[in-house]
Amino acid sequence: MSPPPFRILFAVYPGMTQLDFTGPHQFFIRAPGCEVIVASRDGGDVPSDGLVFARTARLADVPGCDLLCVPGGTNALDAALDDGFISELRRLAADARYITSVCTGSLILGAAGLLRGRRAACHWAWRDLLKPFGAIPDDGRVVRDGNVITGGGVTAGIDFALVVLAEIAGPQVAQTLQLGFEYAPAPPFEAGRPEHAPPDILAVCRQGLARLAATREAQTREAASRLATQH
């Protein structure tokens, strides 16, 4: 009898960043011995960046998983304040072998109380928002702390997927998929990290993100306050 599949669950929500989800999904769906499930709080269609991911399962109908993955997104902190979504993440994380996220998905894990005392990655602009949840911000592109594996901002999701695959399926599988997808990053500009980007580019980017800052900080305080009252 063949062993049961390794069950990977993406917990998705409206307004997530699609690449946070589709980048790792592209790798995981090709991994031998893995079963990939995509689920949302209510099931059905989930809009994301002008796309619609159809026929997602309902989180409450998923009995369990081996690996839980939460993507980030513009609405990540809305999801962090969604008690129904958070309660399902806690339930699924309780028995999962690995608890993971990409980008601001780590803020959602933090709001669920899953990152206390753990090092975690996040998008560089929002990394410090991990602190109110008791997490330790880490600027690594992929950060592992025990059974928690987190990826940095958006495109780090592919690096994250390769790290996870090396763990659950072996380095040969991870490298074979990397070659098959020709993942050999060679960006035309050295502007992908704030410490490397030209100052004028960084200033423009920070100005754009500043519009979100006050809202996200308030949402983080609210989510952290809710978490504190539960423990």
PDB file of C-alpha atoms in Angstrom:
ATOM      1  CA  MET A   1       0.000   0.000   0.000  1.00  0.00           C
ATOM      2  CA  SER A   2       1.360   3.418  -0.963  1.00  0.00           C
ATOM      3  CA  PRO A   3       1.808   5.997   1.781  1.00  0.00           C
ATOM      4  CA  PRO A   4      -0.812   8.736   2.113  1.00  0.00           C
ATOM      5  CA  PRO A   5      -0.049  11.950   0.235  1.00  0.00           C
ATOM      6  CA  PHE A   6       1.637  14.848   1.956  1.00  0.00           C
ATOM      7  CA  ARG A   7      -1.212  17.348   2.240  1.00  0.00           C
ATOM      8  CA  ILE A   8      -0.384  20.983   1.559  1.00  0.00           C
ATOM      9  CA  LEU A   9      -3.134  23.482   2.342  1.00  0.00           C
ATOM     10  CA  PHE A  10      -3.175  27.059   1.081  1.00  0.00           C
ATOM     11  CA  ALA A  11      -5.504  29.161   3.242  1.00  0.00           C
ATOM     12  CA  VAL A  12      -6.548  31.977   0.907  1.00  0.00           C
ATOM     13  CA  TYR A  13      -8.730  35.073   1.266  1.00  0.00           C
ATOM     14  CA  PRO A  14     -10.023  37.961  -0.861  1.00  0.00           C
ATOM     15  CA  GLY A  15      -7.347  40.521  -1.650  1.00  0.00           C
ATOM     16  CA  MET A  16      -4.343  38.261  -1.227  1.00  0.00           C
ATOM     17  CA  THR A  17      -1.376  38.876  -3.531  1.00  0.00           C
ATOM     18  CA  GLN A  18      -1.781  36.211  -6.176  1.00  0.00           C
ATOM     19  CA  LEU A  19       1.962  35.572  -6.638  1.00  0.00           C
ATOM     20  CA  ASP A  20       2.339  34.860  -2.905  1.00  0.00           C
ATOM     21  CA  PHE A  21       0.003  31.943  -3.609  1.00  0.00           C
ATOM     22  CA  THR A  22       0.630  30.981  -7.230  1.00  0.00           C
ATOM     23  CA  GLY A  23       4.437  31.036  -6.992  1.00  0.00           C
ATOM     24  CA  PRO A  24       4.672  28.291  -4.355  1.00  0.00           C
ATOM     25  CA  HIS A  25       1.585  26.537  -5.743  1.00  0.00           C
ATOM     26  CA  GLN A  26       3.290  26.095  -9.112  1.00  0.00           C
ATOM     27  CA  PHE A  27       6.094  24.141  -7.445  1.00  0.00           C
ATOM     28  CA  PHE A  28       4.079  22.218  -4.884  1.00  0.00           C
ATOM     29  CA  ILE A  29       1.513  20.979  -7.392  1.00  0.00           C
ATOM     30  CA  ARG A  30       4.301  19.248  -9.363  1.00  0.00           C
ATOM     31  CA  ALA A  31       5.945  17.601  -6.362  1.00  0.00           C
ATOM     32  CA  PRO A  32       5.562  13.817  -6.230  1.00  0.00           C
ATOM     33  CA  GLY A  33       3.573  12.483  -3.313  1.00  0.00           C
ATOM     34  CA  CYS A  34       1.956  15.836  -2.535  1.00  0.00           C
ATOM     35  CA  GLU A  35      -1.708  16.743  -2.530  1.00  0.00           C
ATOM     36  CA  VAL A  36      -2.443  20.473  -2.726  1.00  0.00           C
ATOM     37  CA  ILE A  37      -5.679  21.893  -1.331  1.00  0.00           C
ATOM     38  CA  VAL A  38      -6.823  25.491  -1.736  1.00  0.00           C
ATOM     39  CA  ALA A  39      -9.385  26.623   0.825  1.00  0.00           C
ATOM     40  CA  SER A  40     -10.971  29.850   2.024  1.00  0.00           C
ATOM     41  CA  ARG A  41     -13.188  30.742   4.954  1.00  0.00           C
ATOM     42  CA  ASP A  42     -16.448  30.383   3.020  1.00  0.00           C
ATOM     43  CA  GLY A  43     -15.273  28.316   0.043  1.00  0.00           C
ATOM     44  CA  GLY A  44     -16.116  29.220  -3.525  1.00  0.00           C
ATOM     45  CA  ASP A  45     -14.557  32.004  -5.562  1.00  0.00           C
ATOM     46  CA  VAL A  46     -11.774  34.204  -4.155  1.00  0.00           C
ATOM     47  CA  PRO A  47     -10.779  37.447  -5.966  1.00  0.00           C
ATOM     48  CA  SER A  48      -7.118  38.405  -6.071  1.00  0.00           C
ATOM     49  CA  ASP A  49      -5.284  41.046  -8.112  1.00  0.00           C
ATOM     50  CA  GLY A  50      -7.861  41.055 -10.910  1.00  0.00           C
ATOM     51  CA  LEU A  51      -8.059  37.256 -10.999  1.00  0.00           C
ATOM     52  CA  VAL A  52     -10.623  34.940  -9.454  1.00  0.00           C
ATOM     53  CA  PHE A  53      -9.604  31.604  -7.951  1.00  0.00           C
ATOM     54  CA  ALA A  54     -12.672  29.437  -8.338  1.00  0.00           C
ATOM     55  CA  ARG A  55     -14.203  26.598  -6.364  1.00  0.00           C
ATOM     56  CA  THR A  56     -11.959  26.802  -3.308  1.00  0.00           C
ATOM     57  CA  ALA A  57     -12.847  24.404  -0.508  1.00  0.00           C
ATOM     58  CA  ARG A  58     -14.299  25.646   2.762  1.00  0.00           C
ATOM     59  CA  LEU A  59     -11.676  25.678   5.509  1.00  0.00           C
ATOM     60  CA  ALA A  60     -14.070  24.129   8.020  1.00  0.00           C
ATOM     61  CA  ASP A  61     -14.469  21.143   5.677  1.00  0.00           C
ATOM     62  CA  VAL A  62     -10.731  20.394   5.622  1.00  0.00           C
ATOM     63  CA  PRO A  63     -10.009  17.893   8.422  1.00  0.00           C
ATOM     64  CA  GLY A  64      -6.295  18.544   8.559  1.00  0.00           C
ATOM     65  CA  CYS A  65      -3.056  19.037   6.645  1.00  0.00           C
ATOM     66  CA  ASP A  66       0.648  18.332   6.861  1.00  0.00           C
ATOM     67  CA  LEU A  67       1.661  21.827   5.808  1.00  0.00           C
ATOM     68  CA  LEU A  68      -0.359  25.005   6.240  1.00  0.00           C
ATOM     69  CA  CYS A  69       0.588  27.966   4.040  1.00  0.00           C
ATOM     70  CA  VAL A  70      -0.861  31.480   4.298  1.00  0.00           C
ATOM     71  CA  PRO A  71      -0.093  34.017   1.550  1.00  0.00           C
ATOM     72  CA  GLY A  72       0.147  37.737   2.164  1.00  0.00           C
ATOM     73  CA  GLY A  73      -1.665  40.560   0.467  1.00  0.00           C
ATOM     74  CA  THR A  74      -3.113  44.026   0.618  1.00  0.00           C
ATOM     75  CA  ASN A  75      -5.937  42.662   2.769  1.00  0.00           C
ATOM     76  CA  ALA A  76      -3.717  40.522   4.990  1.00  0.00           C
ATOM     77  CA  LEU A  77      -4.622  42.410   8.140  1.00  0.00           C
ATOM     78  CA  ASP A  78      -8.307  42.280   7.265  1.00  0.00           C
ATOM     79  CA  ALA A  79      -7.862  38.505   7.265  1.00  0.00           C
ATOM     80  CA  ALA A  80      -5.957  38.792  10.546  1.00  0.00           C
ATOM     81  CA  LEU A  81      -9.042  40.421  12.090  1.00  0.00           C
ATOM     82  CA  ASP A  82     -11.437  37.828  10.680  1.00  0.00           C
ATOM     83  CA  ASP A  83     -12.203  35.637  13.687  1.00  0.00           C
ATOM     84  CA  GLY A  84     -13.637  32.842  11.548  1.00  0.00           C
ATOM     85  CA  PHE A  85     -10.539  32.685   9.350  1.00  0.00           C
ATOM     86  CA  ILE A  86      -8.162  32.883  12.317  1.00  0.00           C
ATOM     87  CA  SER A  87      -9.965  30.165  14.279  1.00  0.00           C
ATOM     88  CA  GLU A  88      -9.671  27.768  11.335  1.00  0.00           C
ATOM     89  CA  LEU A  89      -5.954  28.509  11.015  1.00  0.00           C
ATOM     90  CA  ARG A  90      -5.457  27.713  14.692  1.00  0.00           C
ATOM     91  CA  ARG A  91      -7.351  24.445  14.334  1.00  0.00           C
ATOM     92  CA  LEU A  92      -5.372  23.357  11.281  1.00  0.00           C
ATOM     93  CA  ALA A  93      -2.023  24.493  12.672  1.00  0.00           C
ATOM     94  CA  ALA A  94      -2.516  22.440  15.840  1.00  0.00           C
ATOM     95  CA  ASP A  95      -1.826  19.183  13.993  1.00  0.00           C
ATOM     96  CA  ALA A  96       0.208  20.424  11.013  1.00  0.00           C
ATOM     97  CA  ARG A  97       3.814  19.336  10.710  1.00  0.00           C
ATOM     98  CA  TYR A  98       4.773  22.685   9.199  1.00  0.00           C
ATOM     99  CA  ILE A  99       3.286  26.160   9.598  1.00  0.00           C
ATOM    100  CA  THR A 100       4.298  28.491   6.787  1.00  0.00           C
ATOM    101  CA  SER A 101       3.621  31.790   5.081  1.00  0.00           C
ATOM    102  CA  VAL A 102       4.750  34.127   2.327  1.00  0.00           C
ATOM    103  CA  CYS A 103       5.141  37.900   2.651  1.00  0.00           C
ATOM    104  CA  THR A 104       2.573  39.485   5.013  1.00  0.00           C
ATOM    105  CA  GLY A 105       1.015  36.076   5.530  1.00  0.00           C
ATOM    106  CA  SER A 106       3.305  35.944   8.566  1.00  0.00           C
ATOM    107  CA  LEU A 107       1.273  38.784  10.116  1.00  0.00           C
ATOM    108  CA  ILE A 108      -1.784  36.551   9.851  1.00  0.00           C
ATOM    109  CA  LEU A 109       0.098  33.694  11.508  1.00  0.00           C
ATOM    110  CA  GLY A 110       1.138  36.156  14.198  1.00  0.00           C
ATOM    111  CA  ALA A 111      -2.460  37.258  14.768  1.00  0.00           C
ATOM    112  CA  ALA A 112      -3.381  33.594  15.200  1.00  0.00           C
ATOM    113  CA  GLY A 113      -0.805  33.288  17.982  1.00  0.00           C
ATOM    114  CA  LEU A 114       1.403  30.940  15.983  1.00  0.00           C
ATOM    115  CA  LEU A 115       4.638  32.951  16.013  1.00  0.00           C
ATOM    116  CA  ARG A 116       5.296  33.763  19.671  1.00  0.00           C
ATOM    117  CA  GLY A 117       9.023  33.655  20.273  1.00  0.00           C
ATOM    118  CA  ARG A 118       9.675  32.563  16.673  1.00  0.00           C
ATOM    119  CA  ARG A 119      11.851  34.239  14.096  1.00  0.00           C
ATOM    120  CA  ALA A 120       9.837  35.087  11.001  1.00  0.00           C
ATOM    121  CA  ALA A 121      10.204  36.784   7.637  1.00  0.00           C
ATOM    122  CA  CYS A 122       7.855  39.329   6.130  1.00  0.00           C
ATOM    123  CA  HIS A 123       7.843  41.976   3.398  1.00  0.00           C
ATOM    124  CA  TRP A 124      10.529  44.507   4.329  1.00  0.00           C
ATOM    125  CA  ALA A 125       8.067  47.396   4.706  1.00  0.00           C
ATOM    126  CA  TRP A 126       5.911  45.573   7.251  1.00  0.00           C
ATOM    127  CA  ARG A 127       8.430  43.383   9.071  1.00  0.00           C
ATOM    128  CA  ASP A 128       8.288  45.370  12.330  1.00  0.00           C
ATOM    129  CA  LEU A 129       4.545  44.717  12.571  1.00  0.00           C
ATOM    130  CA  LEU A 130       5.468  41.187  13.649  1.00  0.00           C
ATOM    131  CA  LYS A 131       6.689  42.453  17.025  1.00  0.00           C
ATOM    132  CA  PRO A 132       3.267  43.084  18.643  1.00  0.00           C
ATOM    133  CA  PHE A 133       2.482  39.403  18.052  1.00  0.00           C
ATOM    134  CA  GLY A 134       5.554  38.292  19.985  1.00  0.00           C
ATOM    135  CA  ALA A 135       7.441  37.259  16.841  1.00  0.00           C
ATOM    136  CA  ILE A 136      11.064  38.129  16.105  1.00  0.00           C
ATOM    137  CA  PRO A 137      11.418  39.902  12.740  1.00  0.00           C
ATOM    138  CA  ASP A 138      14.137  38.430  10.532  1.00  0.00           C
ATOM    139  CA  ASP A 139      15.279  39.998   7.267  1.00  0.00           C
ATOM    140  CA  GLY A 140      16.067  36.640   5.668  1.00  0.00           C
ATOM    141  CA  ARG A 141      14.483  35.785   2.341  1.00  0.00           C
ATOM    142  CA  VAL A 142      13.408  32.439   3.802  1.00  0.00           C
ATOM    143  CA  VAL A 143      13.476  31.932   7.574  1.00  0.00           C
ATOM    144  CA  ARG A 144      13.064  28.674   9.445  1.00  0.00           C
ATOM    145  CA  ASP A 145      12.441  28.416  13.171  1.00  0.00           C
ATOM    146  CA  GLY A 146      11.484  24.900  14.202  1.00  0.00           C
ATOM    147  CA  ASN A 147       8.475  23.829  12.183  1.00  0.00           C
ATOM    148  CA  VAL A 148       7.724  27.405  11.106  1.00  0.00           C
ATOM    149  CA  ILE A 149       9.015  28.399   7.669  1.00  0.00           C
ATOM    150  CA  THR A 150       8.305  31.899   6.385  1.00  0.00           C
ATOM    151  CA  GLY A 151       9.170  33.689   3.166  1.00  0.00           C
ATOM    152  CA  GLY A 152       9.847  37.386   2.640  1.00  0.00           C
ATOM    153  CA  GLY A 153       8.063  39.626   0.183  1.00  0.00           C
ATOM    154  CA  VAL A 154       6.113  38.208  -2.780  1.00  0.00           C
ATOM    155  CA  THR A 155       8.818  36.778  -5.070  1.00  0.00           C
ATOM    156  CA  ALA A 156      10.520  35.167  -2.065  1.00  0.00           C
ATOM    157  CA  GLY A 157       7.647  32.689  -2.270  1.00  0.00           C
ATOM    158  CA  ILE A 158       9.519  30.755  -4.949  1.00  0.00           C
ATOM    159  CA  ASP A 159      12.682  30.506  -2.837  1.00  0.00           C
ATOM    160  CA  PHE A 160      10.433  29.522   0.046  1.00  0.00           C
ATOM    161  CA  ALA A 161       8.852  26.765  -2.050  1.00  0.00           C
ATOM    162  CA  LEU A 162      12.252  25.326  -2.940  1.00  0.00           C
ATOM    163  CA  VAL A 163      13.342  25.311   0.715  1.00  0.00           C
ATOM    164  CA  VAL A 164      10.121  23.541   1.686  1.00  0.00           C
ATOM    165  CA  LEU A 165      10.432  21.009  -1.145  1.00  0.00           C
ATOM    166  CA  ALA A 166      14.008  20.198  -0.170  1.00  0.00           C
ATOM    167  CA  GLU A 167      12.679  19.501   3.329  1.00  0.00           C
ATOM    168  CA  ILE A 168       9.650  17.378   2.450  1.00  0.00           C
ATOM    169  CA  ALA A 169      10.704  15.738  -0.829  1.00  0.00           C
ATOM    170  CA  GLY A 170      14.491  16.055  -0.882  1.00  0.00           C
ATOM    171  CA  PRO A 171      16.999  18.387  -2.572  1.00  0.00           C
ATOM    172  CA  GLN A 172      16.939  16.384  -5.806  1.00  0.00           C
ATOM    173  CA  VAL A 173      13.215  16.967  -6.301  1.00  0.00           C
ATOM    174  CA  ALA A 174      13.596  20.655  -5.430  1.00  0.00           C
ATOM    175  CA  GLN A 175      16.464  21.147  -7.876  1.00  0.00           C
ATOM    176  CA  THR A 176      14.759  19.164 -10.626  1.00  0.00           C
ATOM    177  CA  LEU A 177      11.697  21.394 -10.393  1.00  0.00           C
ATOM    178  CA  GLN A 178      13.884  24.492 -10.246  1.00  0.00           C
ATOM    179  CA  LEU A 179      15.551  23.438 -13.494  1.00  0.00           C
ATOM    180  CA  GLY A 180      12.264  22.430 -15.095  1.00  0.00           C
ATOM    181  CA  PHE A 181      10.818  25.875 -14.392  1.00  0.00           C
ATOM    182  CA  GLU A 182      14.125  27.560 -15.347  1.00  0.00           C
ATOM    183  CA  TYR A 183      14.193  29.453 -12.091  1.00  0.00           C
ATOM    184  CA  ALA A 184      17.478  31.317 -12.489  1.00  0.00           C
ATOM    185  CA  PRO A 185      16.783  34.898 -11.386  1.00  0.00           C
ATOM    186  CA  ALA A 186      18.822  37.562 -13.165  1.00  0.00           C
ATOM    187  CA  PRO A 187      16.901  40.827 -12.612  1.00  0.00           C
ATOM    188  CA  PRO A 188      17.741  43.747 -14.900  1.00  0.00           C
ATOM    189  CA  PHE A 189      17.956  46.113 -11.923  1.00  0.00           C
ATOM    190  CA  GLU A 190      19.514  45.863  -8.465  1.00  0.00           C
ATOM    191  CA  ALA A 191      16.456  47.348  -6.786  1.00  0.00           C
ATOM    192  CA  GLY A 192      14.784  44.413  -5.107  1.00  0.00           C
ATOM    193  CA  ARG A 193      15.840  45.182  -1.523  1.00  0.00           C
ATOM    194  CA  PRO A 194      15.705  48.548   0.246  1.00  0.00           C
ATOM    195  CA  GLU A 195      19.404  48.392   1.077  1.00  0.00           C
ATOM    196  CA  HIS A 196      20.260  47.965  -2.612  1.00  0.00           C
ATOM    197  CA  ALA A 197      17.693  50.156  -4.348  1.00  0.00           C
ATOM    198  CA  PRO A 198      18.683  53.651  -5.531  1.00  0.00           C
ATOM    199  CA  PRO A 199      17.630  56.262  -2.951  1.00  0.00           C
ATOM    200  CA  ASP A 200      15.139  57.957  -5.273  1.00  0.00           C
ATOM    201  CA  ILE A 201      13.432  54.634  -6.052  1.00  0.00           C
ATOM    202  CA  LEU A 202      13.265  53.755  -2.370  1.00  0.00           C
ATOM    203  CA  ALA A 203      11.741  57.147  -1.589  1.00  0.00           C
ATOM    204  CA  VAL A 204       9.007  56.706  -4.206  1.00  0.00           C
ATOM    205  CA  CYS A 205       8.240  53.203  -2.950  1.00  0.00           C
ATOM    206  CA  ARG A 206       8.095  54.325   0.674  1.00  0.00           C
ATOM    207  CA  GLN A 207       5.810  57.201  -0.270  1.00  0.00           C
ATOM    208  CA  GLY A 208       3.384  54.794  -1.926  1.00  0.00           C
ATOM    209  CA  LEU A 209       3.434  52.408   1.031  1.00  0.00           C
ATOM    210  CA  ALA A 210       2.933  55.246   3.511  1.00  0.00           C
ATOM    211  CA  ARG A 211      -0.727  55.429   2.498  1.00  0.00           C
ATOM    212  CA  LEU A 212      -1.223  51.983   4.001  1.00  0.00           C
ATOM    213  CA  ALA A 213       0.945  52.435   7.066  1.00  0.00           C
ATOM    214  CA  ALA A 214      -1.513  54.072   9.479  1.00  0.00           C
ATOM    215  CA  THR A 215      -4.274  51.603   8.631  1.00  0.00           C
ATOM    216  CA  ARG A 216      -2.001  48.598   8.961  1.00  0.00           C
ATOM    217  CA  GLU A 217      -0.539  49.764  12.236  1.00  0.00           C
ATOM    218  CA  ALA A 218      -4.036  50.266  13.677  1.00  0.00           C
ATOM    219  CA  GLN A 219      -5.130  46.838  12.446  1.00  0.00           C
ATOM    220  CA  THR A 220      -2.026  45.268  13.951  1.00  0.00           C
ATOM    221  CA  ARG A 221      -2.741  46.860  17.330  1.00  0.00           C
ATOM    222  CA  GLU A 222      -6.311  45.573  17.193  1.00  0.00           C
ATOM    223  CA  ALA A 223      -5.245  42.037  16.220  1.00  0.00           C
ATOM    224  CA  ALA A 224      -2.549  41.987  18.919  1.00  0.00           C
ATOM    225  CA  SER A 225      -5.063  43.227  21.502  1.00  0.00           C
ATOM    226  CA  ARG A 226      -7.478  40.444  20.588  1.00  0.00           C
ATOM    227  CA  LEU A 227      -4.693  37.895  20.839  1.00  0.00           C
ATOM    228  CA  ALA A 228      -3.652  39.184  24.268  1.00  0.00           C
ATOM    229  CA  THR A 229      -7.176  38.782  25.654  1.00  0.00           C
ATOM    230  CA  GLN A 230      -7.249  35.143  24.550  1.00  0.00           C
ATOM    231  CA  HIS A 231      -4.077  34.128  26.391  1.00  0.00           C
TER     232      HIS A 231
END
